[in-house]
Coordinates of C-alpha atoms in Angstrom, one line a residue:
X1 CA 0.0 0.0 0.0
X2 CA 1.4 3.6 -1.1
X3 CA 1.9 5.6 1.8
X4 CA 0.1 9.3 1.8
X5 CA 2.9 11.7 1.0
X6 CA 3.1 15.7 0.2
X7 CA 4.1 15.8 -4.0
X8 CA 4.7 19.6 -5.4
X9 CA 4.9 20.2 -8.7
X10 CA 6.7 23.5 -10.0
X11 CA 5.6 24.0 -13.8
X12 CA 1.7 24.3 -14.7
X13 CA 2.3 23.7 -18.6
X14 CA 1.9 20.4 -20.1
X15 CA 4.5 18.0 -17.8
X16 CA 3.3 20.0 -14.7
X17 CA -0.1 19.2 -14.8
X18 CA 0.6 15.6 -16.7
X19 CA 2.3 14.7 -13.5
X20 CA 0.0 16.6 -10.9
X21 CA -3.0 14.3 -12.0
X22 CA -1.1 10.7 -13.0
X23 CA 0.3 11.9 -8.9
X24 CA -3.5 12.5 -7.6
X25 CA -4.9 8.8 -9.0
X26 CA -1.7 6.7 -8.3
X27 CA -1.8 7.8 -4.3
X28 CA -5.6 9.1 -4.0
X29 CA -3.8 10.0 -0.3
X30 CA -1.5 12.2 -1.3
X31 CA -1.5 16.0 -0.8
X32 CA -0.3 17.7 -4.5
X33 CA 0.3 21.3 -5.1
X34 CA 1.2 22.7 -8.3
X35 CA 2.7 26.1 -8.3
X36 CA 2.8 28.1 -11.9
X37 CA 4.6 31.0 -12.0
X38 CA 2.1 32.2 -14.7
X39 CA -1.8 33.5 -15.2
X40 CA -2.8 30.2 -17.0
X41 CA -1.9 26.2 -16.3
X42 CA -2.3 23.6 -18.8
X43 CA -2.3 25.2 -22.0
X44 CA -2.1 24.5 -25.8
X45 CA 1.8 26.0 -26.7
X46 CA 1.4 24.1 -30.5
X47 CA -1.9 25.7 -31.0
X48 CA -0.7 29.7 -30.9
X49 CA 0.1 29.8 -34.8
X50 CA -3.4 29.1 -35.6
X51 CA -4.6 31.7 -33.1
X52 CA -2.8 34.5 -34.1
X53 CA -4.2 33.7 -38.3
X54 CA -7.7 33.5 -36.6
X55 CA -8.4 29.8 -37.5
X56 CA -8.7 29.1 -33.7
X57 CA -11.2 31.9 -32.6
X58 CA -10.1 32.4 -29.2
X59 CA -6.7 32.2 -26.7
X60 CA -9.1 31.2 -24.4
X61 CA -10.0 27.8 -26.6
X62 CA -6.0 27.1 -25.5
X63 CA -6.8 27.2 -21.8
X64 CA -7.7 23.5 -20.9
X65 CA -7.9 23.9 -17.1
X66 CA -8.1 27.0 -14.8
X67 CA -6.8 26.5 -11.0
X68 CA -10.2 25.9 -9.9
X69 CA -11.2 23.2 -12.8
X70 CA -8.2 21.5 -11.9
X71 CA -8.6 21.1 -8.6
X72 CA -12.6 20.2 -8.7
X73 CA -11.7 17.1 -11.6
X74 CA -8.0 16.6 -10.7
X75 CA -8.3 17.0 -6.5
X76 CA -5.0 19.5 -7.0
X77 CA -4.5 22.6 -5.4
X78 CA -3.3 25.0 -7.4
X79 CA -1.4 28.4 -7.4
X80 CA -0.6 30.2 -10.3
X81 CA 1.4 33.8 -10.3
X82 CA 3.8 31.9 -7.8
X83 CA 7.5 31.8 -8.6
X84 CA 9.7 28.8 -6.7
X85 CA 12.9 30.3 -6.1
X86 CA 14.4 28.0 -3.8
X87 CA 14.7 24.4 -3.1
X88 CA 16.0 23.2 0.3
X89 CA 17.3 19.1 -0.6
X90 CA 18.4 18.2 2.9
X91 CA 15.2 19.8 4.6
X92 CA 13.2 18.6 1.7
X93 CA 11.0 22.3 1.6
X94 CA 11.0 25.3 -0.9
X95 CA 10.7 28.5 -0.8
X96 CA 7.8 29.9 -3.1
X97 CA 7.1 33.9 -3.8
X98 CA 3.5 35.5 -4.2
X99 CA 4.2 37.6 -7.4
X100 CA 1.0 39.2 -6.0
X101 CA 2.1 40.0 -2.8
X102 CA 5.3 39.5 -3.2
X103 CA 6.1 37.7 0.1
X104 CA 7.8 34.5 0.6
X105 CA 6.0 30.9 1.4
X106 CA 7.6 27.6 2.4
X107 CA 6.2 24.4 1.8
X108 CA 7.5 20.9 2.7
X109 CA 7.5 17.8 0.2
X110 CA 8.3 14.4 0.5
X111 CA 8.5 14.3 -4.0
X112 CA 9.5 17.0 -5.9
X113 CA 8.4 16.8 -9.9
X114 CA 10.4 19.6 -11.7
X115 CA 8.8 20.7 -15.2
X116 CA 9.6 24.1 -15.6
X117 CA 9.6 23.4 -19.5
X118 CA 11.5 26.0 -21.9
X119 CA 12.5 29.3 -22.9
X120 CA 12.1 30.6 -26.3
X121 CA 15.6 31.3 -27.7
X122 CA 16.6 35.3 -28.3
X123 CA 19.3 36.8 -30.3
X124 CA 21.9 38.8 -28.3
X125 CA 22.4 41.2 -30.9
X126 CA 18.4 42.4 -31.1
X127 CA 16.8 44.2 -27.8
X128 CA 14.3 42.3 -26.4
X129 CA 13.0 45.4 -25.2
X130 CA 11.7 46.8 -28.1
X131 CA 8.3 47.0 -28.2
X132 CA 7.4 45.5 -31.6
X133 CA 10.4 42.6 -31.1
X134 CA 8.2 39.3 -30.2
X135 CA 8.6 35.6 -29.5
X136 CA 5.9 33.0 -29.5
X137 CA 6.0 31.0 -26.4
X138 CA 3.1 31.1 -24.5
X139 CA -0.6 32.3 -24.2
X140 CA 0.9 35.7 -22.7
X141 CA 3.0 36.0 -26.1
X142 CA 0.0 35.2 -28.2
X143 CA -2.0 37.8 -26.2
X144 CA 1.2 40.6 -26.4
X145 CA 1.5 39.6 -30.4
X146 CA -2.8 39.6 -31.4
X147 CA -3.2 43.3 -29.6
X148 CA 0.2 44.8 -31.5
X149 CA -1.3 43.9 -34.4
X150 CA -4.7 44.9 -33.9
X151 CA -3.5 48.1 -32.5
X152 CA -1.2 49.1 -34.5
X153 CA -2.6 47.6 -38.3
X154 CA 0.7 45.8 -39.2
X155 CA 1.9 45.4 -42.6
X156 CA 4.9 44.1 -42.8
X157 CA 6.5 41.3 -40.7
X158 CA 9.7 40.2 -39.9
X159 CA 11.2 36.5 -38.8
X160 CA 14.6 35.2 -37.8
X161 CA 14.2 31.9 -38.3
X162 CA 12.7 29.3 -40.3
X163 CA 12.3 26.4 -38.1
X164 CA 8.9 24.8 -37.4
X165 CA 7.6 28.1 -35.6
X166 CA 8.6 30.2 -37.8
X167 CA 7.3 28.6 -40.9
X168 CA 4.0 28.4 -39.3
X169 CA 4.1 32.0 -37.9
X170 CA 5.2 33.0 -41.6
X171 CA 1.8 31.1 -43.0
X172 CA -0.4 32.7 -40.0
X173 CA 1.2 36.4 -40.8
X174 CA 0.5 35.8 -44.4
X175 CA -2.9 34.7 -44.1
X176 CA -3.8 38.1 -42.5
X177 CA -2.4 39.8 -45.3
X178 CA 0.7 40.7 -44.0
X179 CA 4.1 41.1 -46.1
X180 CA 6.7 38.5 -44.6
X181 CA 10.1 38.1 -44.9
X182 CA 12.0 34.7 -43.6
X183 CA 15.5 35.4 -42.3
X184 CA 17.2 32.2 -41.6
X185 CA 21.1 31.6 -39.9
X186 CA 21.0 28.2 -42.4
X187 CA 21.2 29.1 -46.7
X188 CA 18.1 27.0 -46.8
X189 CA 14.4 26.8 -44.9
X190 CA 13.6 24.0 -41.8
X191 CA 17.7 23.4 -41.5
X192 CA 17.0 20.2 -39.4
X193 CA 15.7 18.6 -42.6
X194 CA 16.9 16.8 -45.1
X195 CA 17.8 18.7 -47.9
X196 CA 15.4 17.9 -50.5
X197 CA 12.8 19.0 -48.3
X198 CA 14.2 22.1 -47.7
X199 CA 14.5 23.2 -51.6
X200 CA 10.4 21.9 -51.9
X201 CA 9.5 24.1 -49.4
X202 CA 11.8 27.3 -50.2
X203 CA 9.7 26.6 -53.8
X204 CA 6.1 26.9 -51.4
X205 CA 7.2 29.9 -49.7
X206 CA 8.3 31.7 -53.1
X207 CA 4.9 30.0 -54.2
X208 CA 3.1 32.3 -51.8
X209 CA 4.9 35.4 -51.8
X210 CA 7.4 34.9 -48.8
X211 CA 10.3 36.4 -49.5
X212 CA 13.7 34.2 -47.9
X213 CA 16.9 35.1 -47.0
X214 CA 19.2 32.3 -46.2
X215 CA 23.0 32.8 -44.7
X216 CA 21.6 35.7 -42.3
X217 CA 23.7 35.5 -38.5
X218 CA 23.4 39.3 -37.9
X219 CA 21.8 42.1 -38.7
X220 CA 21.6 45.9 -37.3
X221 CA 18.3 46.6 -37.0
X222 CA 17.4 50.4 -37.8
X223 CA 15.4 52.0 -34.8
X224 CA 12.7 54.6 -34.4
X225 CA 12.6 55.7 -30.6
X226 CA 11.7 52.3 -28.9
X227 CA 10.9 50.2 -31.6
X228 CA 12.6 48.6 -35.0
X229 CA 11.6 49.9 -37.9
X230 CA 13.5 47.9 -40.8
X231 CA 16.9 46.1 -41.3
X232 CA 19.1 46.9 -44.1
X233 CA 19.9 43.4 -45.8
X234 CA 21.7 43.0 -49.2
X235 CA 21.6 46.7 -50.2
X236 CA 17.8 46.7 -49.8
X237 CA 15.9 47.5 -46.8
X238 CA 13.6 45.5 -45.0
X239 CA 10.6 47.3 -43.4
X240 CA 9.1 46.1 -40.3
X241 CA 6.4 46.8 -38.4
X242 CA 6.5 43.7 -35.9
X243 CA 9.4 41.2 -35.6
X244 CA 9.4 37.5 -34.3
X245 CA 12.0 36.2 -32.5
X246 CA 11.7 32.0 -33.6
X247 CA 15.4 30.6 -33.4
X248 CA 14.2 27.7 -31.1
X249 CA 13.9 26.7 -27.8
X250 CA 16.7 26.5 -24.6
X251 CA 15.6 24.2 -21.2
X252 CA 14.7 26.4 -18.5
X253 CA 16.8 24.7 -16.0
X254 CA 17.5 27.9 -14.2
X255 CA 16.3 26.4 -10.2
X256 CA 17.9 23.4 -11.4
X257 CA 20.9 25.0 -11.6
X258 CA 20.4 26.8 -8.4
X259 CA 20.1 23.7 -6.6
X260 CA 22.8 21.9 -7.5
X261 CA 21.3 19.4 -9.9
X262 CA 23.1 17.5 -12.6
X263 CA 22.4 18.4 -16.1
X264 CA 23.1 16.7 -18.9
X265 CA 25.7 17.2 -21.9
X266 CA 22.6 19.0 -23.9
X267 CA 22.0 21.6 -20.9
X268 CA 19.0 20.1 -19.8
X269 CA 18.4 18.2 -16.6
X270 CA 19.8 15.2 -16.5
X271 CA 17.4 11.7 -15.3
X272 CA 17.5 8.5 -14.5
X273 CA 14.6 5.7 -16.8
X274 CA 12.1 6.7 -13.5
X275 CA 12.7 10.2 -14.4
X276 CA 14.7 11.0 -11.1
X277 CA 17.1 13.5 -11.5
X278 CA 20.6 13.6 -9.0
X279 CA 18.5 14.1 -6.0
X280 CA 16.7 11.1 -5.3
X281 CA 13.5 12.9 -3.9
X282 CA 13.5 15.2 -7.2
X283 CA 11.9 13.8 -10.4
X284 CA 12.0 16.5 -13.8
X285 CA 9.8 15.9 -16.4
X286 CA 9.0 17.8 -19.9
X287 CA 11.2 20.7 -21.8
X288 CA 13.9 20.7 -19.5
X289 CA 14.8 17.7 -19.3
X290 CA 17.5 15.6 -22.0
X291 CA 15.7 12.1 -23.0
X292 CA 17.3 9.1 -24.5
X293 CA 17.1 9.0 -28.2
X294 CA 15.8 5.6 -29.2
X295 CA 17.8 5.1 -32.8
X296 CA 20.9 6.9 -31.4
X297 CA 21.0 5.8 -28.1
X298 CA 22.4 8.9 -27.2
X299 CA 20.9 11.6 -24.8
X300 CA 19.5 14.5 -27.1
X301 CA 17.0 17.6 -25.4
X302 CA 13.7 17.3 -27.6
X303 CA 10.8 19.8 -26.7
X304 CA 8.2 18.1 -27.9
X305 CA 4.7 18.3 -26.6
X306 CA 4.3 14.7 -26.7
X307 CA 7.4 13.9 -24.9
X308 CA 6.2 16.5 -22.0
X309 CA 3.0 14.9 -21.6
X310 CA 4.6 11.1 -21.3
X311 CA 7.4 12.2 -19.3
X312 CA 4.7 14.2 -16.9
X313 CA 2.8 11.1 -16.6
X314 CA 5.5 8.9 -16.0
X315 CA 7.7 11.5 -13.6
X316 CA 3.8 12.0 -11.2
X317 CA 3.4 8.4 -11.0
X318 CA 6.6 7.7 -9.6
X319 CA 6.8 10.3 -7.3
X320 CA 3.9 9.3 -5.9
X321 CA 5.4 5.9 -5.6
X322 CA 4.7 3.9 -8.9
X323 CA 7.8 2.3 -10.8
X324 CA 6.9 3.2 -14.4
X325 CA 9.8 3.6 -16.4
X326 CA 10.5 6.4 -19.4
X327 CA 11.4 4.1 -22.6
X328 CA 14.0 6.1 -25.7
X329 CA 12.3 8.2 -27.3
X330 CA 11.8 8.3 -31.5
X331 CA 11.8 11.5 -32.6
X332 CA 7.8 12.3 -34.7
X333 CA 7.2 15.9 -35.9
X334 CA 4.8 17.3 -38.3
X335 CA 4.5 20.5 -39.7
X336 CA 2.2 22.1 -42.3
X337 CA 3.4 25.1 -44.5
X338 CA 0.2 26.3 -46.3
X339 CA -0.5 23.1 -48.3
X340 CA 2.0 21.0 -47.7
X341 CA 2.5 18.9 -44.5
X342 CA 5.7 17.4 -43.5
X343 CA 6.5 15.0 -41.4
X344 CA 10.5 13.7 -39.7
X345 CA 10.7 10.7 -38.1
X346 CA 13.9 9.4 -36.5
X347 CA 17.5 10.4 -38.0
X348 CA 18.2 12.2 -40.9
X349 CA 20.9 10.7 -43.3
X350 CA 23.5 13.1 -42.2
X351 CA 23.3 12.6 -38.5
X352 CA 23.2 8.5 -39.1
X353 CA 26.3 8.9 -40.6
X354 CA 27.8 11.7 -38.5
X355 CA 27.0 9.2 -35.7
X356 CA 28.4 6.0 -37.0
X357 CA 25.7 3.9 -38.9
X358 CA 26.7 2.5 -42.3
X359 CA 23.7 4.7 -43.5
X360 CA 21.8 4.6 -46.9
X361 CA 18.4 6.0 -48.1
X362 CA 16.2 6.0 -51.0
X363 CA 13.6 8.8 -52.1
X364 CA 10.2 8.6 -54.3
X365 CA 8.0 11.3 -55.5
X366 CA 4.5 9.4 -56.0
X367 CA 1.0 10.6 -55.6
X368 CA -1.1 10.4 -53.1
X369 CA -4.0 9.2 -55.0
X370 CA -4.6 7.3 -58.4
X371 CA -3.8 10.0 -61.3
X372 CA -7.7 10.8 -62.8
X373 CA -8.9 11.6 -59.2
X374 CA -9.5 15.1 -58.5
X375 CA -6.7 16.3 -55.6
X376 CA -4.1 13.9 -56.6
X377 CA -0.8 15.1 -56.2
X378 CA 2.6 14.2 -55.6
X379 CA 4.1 12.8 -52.3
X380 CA 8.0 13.0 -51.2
X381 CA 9.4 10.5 -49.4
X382 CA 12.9 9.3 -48.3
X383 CA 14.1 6.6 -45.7
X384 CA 17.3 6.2 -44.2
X385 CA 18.5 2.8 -43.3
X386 CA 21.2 0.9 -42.2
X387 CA 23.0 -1.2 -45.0
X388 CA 23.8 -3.6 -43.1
X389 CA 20.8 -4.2 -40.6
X390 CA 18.1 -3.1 -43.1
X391 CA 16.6 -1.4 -40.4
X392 CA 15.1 1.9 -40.3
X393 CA 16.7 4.5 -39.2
X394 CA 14.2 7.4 -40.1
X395 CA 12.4 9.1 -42.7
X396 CA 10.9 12.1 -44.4
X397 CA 7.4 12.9 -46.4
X398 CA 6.3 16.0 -47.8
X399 CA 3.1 16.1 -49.1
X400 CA -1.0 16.3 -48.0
X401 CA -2.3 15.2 -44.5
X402 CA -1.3 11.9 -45.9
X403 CA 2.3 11.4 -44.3
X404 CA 1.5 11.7 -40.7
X405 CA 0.5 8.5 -41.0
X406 CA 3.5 7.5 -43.3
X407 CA 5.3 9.3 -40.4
X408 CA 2.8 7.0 -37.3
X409 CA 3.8 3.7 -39.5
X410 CA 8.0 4.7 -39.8
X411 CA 8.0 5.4 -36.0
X412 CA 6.6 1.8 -35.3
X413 CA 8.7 0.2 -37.9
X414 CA 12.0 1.7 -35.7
X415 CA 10.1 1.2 -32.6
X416 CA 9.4 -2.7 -33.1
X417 CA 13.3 -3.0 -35.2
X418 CA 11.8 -4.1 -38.6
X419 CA 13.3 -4.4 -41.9
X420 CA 12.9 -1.5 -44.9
X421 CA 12.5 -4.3 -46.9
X422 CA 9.0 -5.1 -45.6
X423 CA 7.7 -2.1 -45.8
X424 CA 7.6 -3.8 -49.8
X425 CA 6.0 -6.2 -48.8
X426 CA 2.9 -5.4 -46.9
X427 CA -0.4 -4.8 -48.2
X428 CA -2.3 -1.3 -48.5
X429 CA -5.7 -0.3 -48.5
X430 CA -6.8 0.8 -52.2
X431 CA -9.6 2.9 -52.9
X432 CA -9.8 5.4 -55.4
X433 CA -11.1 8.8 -53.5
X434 CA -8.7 8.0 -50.4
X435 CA -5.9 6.1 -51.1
X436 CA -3.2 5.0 -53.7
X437 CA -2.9 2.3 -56.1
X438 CA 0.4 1.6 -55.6
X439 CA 1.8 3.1 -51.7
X440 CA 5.0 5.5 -51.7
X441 CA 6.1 3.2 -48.8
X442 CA 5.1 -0.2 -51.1
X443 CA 8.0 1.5 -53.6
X444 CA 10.5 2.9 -51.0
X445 CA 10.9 -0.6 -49.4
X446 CA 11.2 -2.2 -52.8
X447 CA 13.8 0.5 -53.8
X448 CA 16.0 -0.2 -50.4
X449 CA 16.4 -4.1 -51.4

């Protein structure tokens, strides 16, 4: 029988209240306290591109839970505008400030769950201060970025970077009728992709009147009192009446830090397969935290909302004394830009190699449907496998909805160790309206033998 115990978790986002409620139902006994140091707890972070173009009405729709909700269906307590700033290991307390009335609060624990998730990256050389200089983090950021642009009938839009935030900001801007320019450190758009891809969709973005610039590390920006107003690039200038800040994300592992826990080679907090970190009381869970790469093996940091909420649920059920156990992780992300959806599974063919694998791929175009039916249209897709295992390694599609689940079936190939080879071998649902004679996977796995 699981003994009652006092759990806190600091981090309302995703992993914090992941772990609060797997916490609440594995010890129905236990006292748990979530502190946030923000207005709002369990919200949707992938869902602020499609606020800001007005396809999701409301920020409010991104708001799953307030304090109170979460406490009536999750038996929680919550605080929110609460800042931990200290963590006492031996005496197994911490030291919590009301931003409201800014005093200080101690509470005991006998668990500790840290998921104090991410920071959105920022260039040194561009004020943060400026009022028209952005980033898209949270619902606060979303909030800042849909009154700027209400209030102040933007036109023209800068980015620095064109990663998977920025290439969906850069749709979202551009859907408001908004002039926007893509400046991007790589000579090529979505750098972490295999290179293909990246010339299809610099050909999308031209397609709908984004103008790139690749090869960009600095730039002066020209000010007007406290706000940029363009940046001189090439011998043209670029006007701009709102800038976004999307160069990635960095683990906010600040109290980690702060009380002396280990942290992995990636920056992020480093844990154990329970999720404990170097303290043996002190679990961490979500975007700061490095996870082990299933394909690799390796340690990597991946942000990824789905790895926050499993990590959360695993991290809360062992602190409130479970024994569930974190497996490697396969990297699955999907992107759309405009009409085209993306999906990257696994290793690219330059990291395989760069880490050691006798790495080979193949690459189809095909369409997604038979030739006379309306909407058909071509699909990219590439595998990376090892030439002497035959397994899979990862894999790439560009194309409609379609290849998420190309991307779903990849991730289980790796998952369960399979053979390329098979994926030749299996047999596809055909239907004209939905479906294609012949699959892209049928031909990739034929093309690998």
């Amino acid at each position: 029988m699981i003994k009652p115990a006092n759990i806190i978790v600091i981090g309302g986002n995703a992993a914090g209240p992941a772990a609060a409620a797997k916490a609440r139902r594995t010890n129905p006994e236990a006292g748990v306290i979530m502190f946030e140091e923000g207005e709002f707890i369990s919200t949707g972070t992938c869902e602020l591109p499609y606020v800001v173009s007005k396809e999701i009405s409301c920020y409010k729709n991104l708001v799953f839970f307030t304090p109170e909700t979460f406490r009536q269906e999750k038996g929680v307590e919550v605080f929110i505008r609460h800042r931990v700033e200290e963590i006492d290991r031996t005496g197994k307390s911490i030291l919590v400030r009301s931003l409201e009335e800014n005093r200080l609060l101690k509470f005991n624990y006998d668990k500790l769950v840290l998921a104090t998730g991410s920071l959105a990256r920022r260039l040194p050389w561009l004020p943060a201060e400026l009022e028209n200089v952005f980033c898209l983090k949270s619902v606060r950021d979303l909030i800042a970025i849909r009154t700027y642009i209400r209030d102040k009938a933007v036109k023209s839009v800068v980015i620095f970077g064109a990663g998977y935030i920025g290439l969906e900001m850069a749709e979202s801007f551009n859907s408001l009728g908004c002039s926007v320019t893509l400046l991007e450190k790589g000579s090529l758009p979505l750098p972490l992709s295999e290179p293909e891809v990246q010339h299809l969709i610099l050909e999308e973005l031209k397609e709908r009147g984004i103008e790139f610039y690749g090869g960009i590390s600095e730039l002066r920006p020209i000010t007007e009192g406290s706000r940029v107003k363009a940046f001189r690039i090439e011998g043209l200038r670029l006007e701009a009446d709102l800038v976004l800040v999307a160069v990635g994300f960095i683990p906010n592992v600040s109290l980690a830090v702060k009380s002396r826990l280990e942290l992995g080679r990636s920056g992020a907090i480093k844990v154990d397969n329970r999720l404990r970190t170097s303290e043996q009381n002190i679990y961490a869970a979500g975007d700061s935290i490095e996870v082990l790469e299933k394909v690799s093996g390796k340690p990597v940091y991946l942000p990824l909302a789905t790895v926050a909420h499993n990590s959360g649920y695993i991290a809360g059920e062992n602190a409130a004394g479970g024994n569930s156990f974190m497996k490697p992780v396969i990297k699955n992300i999907a992107l759309r830009v405009f009409d085209i959806s993306y999906v990257s599974v696994g290793l690219r063919l330059e990291e395989a190699v760069n880490i050691g694998f006798k790495a080979q791929s193949v690459y189809e175009l095909a369409p997604n449907l038979v030739k006379v039916m309306p909407g058909s249209k071509k699909v990219f897709g590439k595998i990376v496998y090892d030439s002497t295992s035959y397994k899979i390694l990862g894999a790439s599609f560009l194309g409609g909805k379609e290849v998420t689940g190309y991307g779903d079936l990849i991730s289980s190939f790796i998952h369960s160790g399979l053979d390329v080879r098979t994926l030749g071998e299996l047999y596809y649902n055909y239907t004209p309206p939905l479906s294609p004679f012949i699959h892209l996977l049928s031909l990739l796995g034929r093309k690998a033998r």
